Amino acid sequence: MTLPSLPEQLTSQYAALISRDVNWGDMDAAHHVNNTVYIRWAEAARIAFWEASGAKFSHNHGPVLARISAKYIFPVTFPDRVWMGCRVMEGPAEGFHLETLIVSERHQRAACLVSASGVLFDYQHQHKLPFDPQLAGLFQEAQIRLMGQAASQGW
């Protein structure tokens, strides 16, 4: 996929880039995208990053968010298209910590920075699993390989 012109902050520091159209229904009464929509967009970016890394999860275990925060930088409005990418941040040894930057294509600027931390979880037995160092390696390799590159958006 050929990427449009995007801010260097995104293309030089974030990996596995994906995009989403801003829908009219994404806006709130203040006529800008509702804060919860940014969290959903960041989730889509994390999933794209995980899939691009080759990380495999089963029906019995997988990632669970422990903490998420968003720094709202610029209000996005309809019509627009947002682009986002992830990068691995240093985090606790027992889990993962990813940061997602969301930018406005129309305004060519950062709109939101989302930080998410989590753990691997055993759904069947309802407990946290030790974080697999191999998974951390897959994330690091994907970040290098996909820096500034588009990820699959087929899901």
Short mmCIF file of C-alpha atoms in Angstrom, two decimals:
data_model
loop_
_atom_site.label_atom_id
_atom_site.label_comp_id
_atom_site.label_asym_id
_atom_site.label_seq_id
_atom_site.Cartn_x
_atom_site.Cartn_y
_atom_site.Cartn_z
CA MET A 1 0.00 0.00 0.00
CA THR A 2 1.28 3.46 -0.88
CA LEU A 3 0.99 5.80 2.05
CA PRO A 4 -0.16 9.39 1.63
CA SER A 5 2.03 12.22 2.85
CA LEU A 6 2.04 11.86 6.64
CA PRO A 7 3.84 13.70 9.44
CA GLU A 8 7.41 12.49 9.95
CA GLN A 9 6.68 11.97 13.64
CA LEU A 10 4.42 9.06 12.65
CA THR A 11 6.46 7.58 9.80
CA SER A 12 9.83 7.73 11.56
CA GLN A 13 8.83 6.58 15.05
CA TYR A 14 5.84 4.24 14.69
CA ALA A 15 5.31 0.89 12.99
CA ALA A 16 2.53 -1.07 11.27
CA LEU A 17 0.53 1.98 10.15
CA ILE A 18 -3.20 1.67 9.52
CA SER A 19 -5.94 4.16 8.76
CA ARG A 20 -9.61 4.71 9.46
CA ASP A 21 -12.15 7.09 7.97
CA VAL A 22 -13.72 9.49 10.41
CA ASN A 23 -17.47 8.87 10.34
CA TRP A 24 -20.11 11.52 11.01
CA GLY A 25 -21.35 9.38 13.90
CA ASP A 26 -17.89 9.45 15.55
CA MET A 27 -18.49 13.07 16.55
CA ASP A 28 -20.10 14.23 19.76
CA ALA A 29 -22.23 17.26 20.61
CA ALA A 30 -19.13 19.49 20.45
CA HIS A 31 -18.70 18.46 16.77
CA HIS A 32 -15.39 16.69 17.21
CA VAL A 33 -14.54 13.00 17.51
CA ASN A 34 -15.67 11.59 20.85
CA ASN A 35 -12.83 10.57 23.16
CA THR A 36 -13.92 6.92 23.21
CA VAL A 37 -13.42 6.64 19.45
CA TYR A 38 -9.69 7.34 19.82
CA ILE A 39 -9.48 4.38 22.23
CA ARG A 40 -11.14 2.11 19.63
CA TRP A 41 -8.79 3.36 16.91
CA ALA A 42 -5.81 2.64 19.17
CA GLU A 43 -7.17 -0.86 19.78
CA ALA A 44 -7.31 -1.45 16.02
CA ALA A 45 -3.70 -0.27 15.72
CA ARG A 46 -2.55 -2.61 18.52
CA ILE A 47 -4.28 -5.57 16.87
CA ALA A 48 -2.70 -4.74 13.51
CA PHE A 49 0.70 -4.49 15.20
CA TRP A 50 0.25 -7.82 17.02
CA GLU A 51 -0.87 -9.56 13.81
CA ALA A 52 2.03 -8.07 11.84
CA SER A 53 4.46 -9.24 14.53
CA GLY A 54 3.40 -12.84 14.03
CA ALA A 55 2.33 -13.17 17.66
CA LYS A 56 0.01 -16.13 18.09
CA PHE A 57 -2.66 -16.28 20.75
CA SER A 58 -5.14 -19.06 21.40
CA HIS A 59 -8.72 -19.20 22.61
CA ASN A 60 -7.32 -20.10 26.03
CA HIS A 61 -4.82 -17.27 26.45
CA GLY A 62 -4.07 -13.85 25.07
CA PRO A 63 -3.49 -10.20 25.89
CA VAL A 64 -5.60 -8.29 28.40
CA LEU A 65 -5.31 -4.55 29.00
CA ALA A 66 -4.33 -3.50 32.49
CA ARG A 67 -4.07 0.25 31.88
CA ILE A 68 -4.83 2.69 29.07
CA SER A 69 -4.47 6.45 28.89
CA ALA A 70 -4.95 9.01 26.17
CA LYS A 71 -3.45 12.44 25.68
CA TYR A 72 -5.76 14.42 23.42
CA ILE A 73 -3.73 16.85 21.33
CA PHE A 74 -5.91 18.15 18.49
CA PRO A 75 -9.66 17.76 17.83
CA VAL A 76 -10.46 15.65 14.77
CA THR A 77 -13.70 16.34 12.89
CA PHE A 78 -15.62 14.85 9.98
CA PRO A 79 -14.62 14.57 7.17
CA ASP A 80 -11.09 13.28 7.72
CA ARG A 81 -9.02 10.12 7.74
CA VAL A 82 -6.78 9.23 10.66
CA TRP A 83 -3.57 7.23 10.50
CA MET A 84 -2.04 5.46 13.44
CA GLY A 85 0.92 3.31 14.30
CA CYS A 86 2.37 1.57 17.33
CA ARG A 87 5.71 1.38 19.03
CA VAL A 88 6.99 -0.75 21.86
CA MET A 89 7.81 1.15 25.03
CA GLU A 90 9.85 -0.04 27.96
CA GLY A 91 7.46 -1.50 30.43
CA PRO A 92 7.11 -3.89 33.30
CA ALA A 93 8.80 -7.24 32.78
CA GLU A 94 5.51 -9.08 33.34
CA GLY A 95 3.66 -7.50 30.42
CA PHE A 96 3.63 -5.30 27.37
CA HIS A 97 3.53 -1.54 26.93
CA LEU A 98 2.61 -0.09 23.54
CA GLU A 99 2.11 3.50 22.47
CA THR A 100 -0.13 4.50 19.57
CA LEU A 101 0.06 7.83 17.78
CA ILE A 102 -3.07 8.93 15.91
CA VAL A 103 -2.70 11.67 13.29
CA SER A 104 -5.17 13.61 11.15
CA GLU A 105 -4.51 13.18 7.44
CA ARG A 106 -6.42 16.38 6.62
CA HIS A 107 -4.55 18.53 9.13
CA GLN A 108 -1.21 16.65 8.97
CA ARG A 109 -0.75 16.71 12.72
CA ALA A 110 -0.92 14.53 15.80
CA ALA A 111 -4.39 14.24 17.29
CA CYS A 112 -3.95 11.77 20.15
CA LEU A 113 -1.30 9.70 21.91
CA VAL A 114 -2.57 6.50 23.54
CA SER A 115 -0.51 4.45 25.98
CA ALA A 116 -1.61 0.88 26.75
CA SER A 117 -0.13 -1.68 29.12
CA GLY A 118 -1.26 -5.21 29.63
CA VAL A 119 -0.47 -8.78 30.48
CA LEU A 120 -0.98 -12.21 29.00
CA PHE A 121 -3.98 -13.91 30.55
CA ASP A 122 -5.24 -17.48 30.85
CA TYR A 123 -8.96 -17.12 30.08
CA GLN A 124 -9.84 -20.66 31.10
CA HIS A 125 -8.22 -20.52 34.55
CA GLN A 126 -8.65 -16.77 35.04
CA HIS A 127 -5.10 -15.79 35.97
CA LYS A 128 -2.19 -13.79 34.66
CA LEU A 129 0.53 -15.64 32.74
CA PRO A 130 4.25 -14.92 32.79
CA PHE A 131 5.19 -12.69 29.87
CA ASP A 132 6.94 -14.66 27.16
CA PRO A 133 10.36 -13.15 26.25
CA GLN A 134 9.86 -14.61 22.75
CA LEU A 135 6.78 -12.42 22.35
CA ALA A 136 8.80 -9.37 23.39
CA GLY A 137 11.32 -10.31 20.72
CA LEU A 138 8.58 -10.58 18.08
CA PHE A 139 7.34 -7.11 19.03
CA GLN A 140 10.83 -5.60 18.83
CA GLU A 141 11.51 -7.25 15.45
CA ALA A 142 8.15 -6.10 14.07
CA GLN A 143 8.82 -2.56 15.20
CA ILE A 144 12.12 -2.49 13.29
CA ARG A 145 10.74 -4.26 10.20
CA LEU A 146 7.53 -2.24 9.97
CA MET A 147 8.77 1.21 11.02
CA GLY A 148 6.86 3.71 8.88
CA GLN A 149 5.27 0.89 6.85
CA ALA A 150 1.62 0.06 6.35
CA ALA A 151 0.16 -3.00 8.03
CA SER A 152 -2.63 -5.19 6.74
CA GLN A 153 -6.06 -3.72 7.29
CA GLY A 154 -7.98 -6.73 6.03
CA TRP A 155 -9.75 -7.50 9.29
#
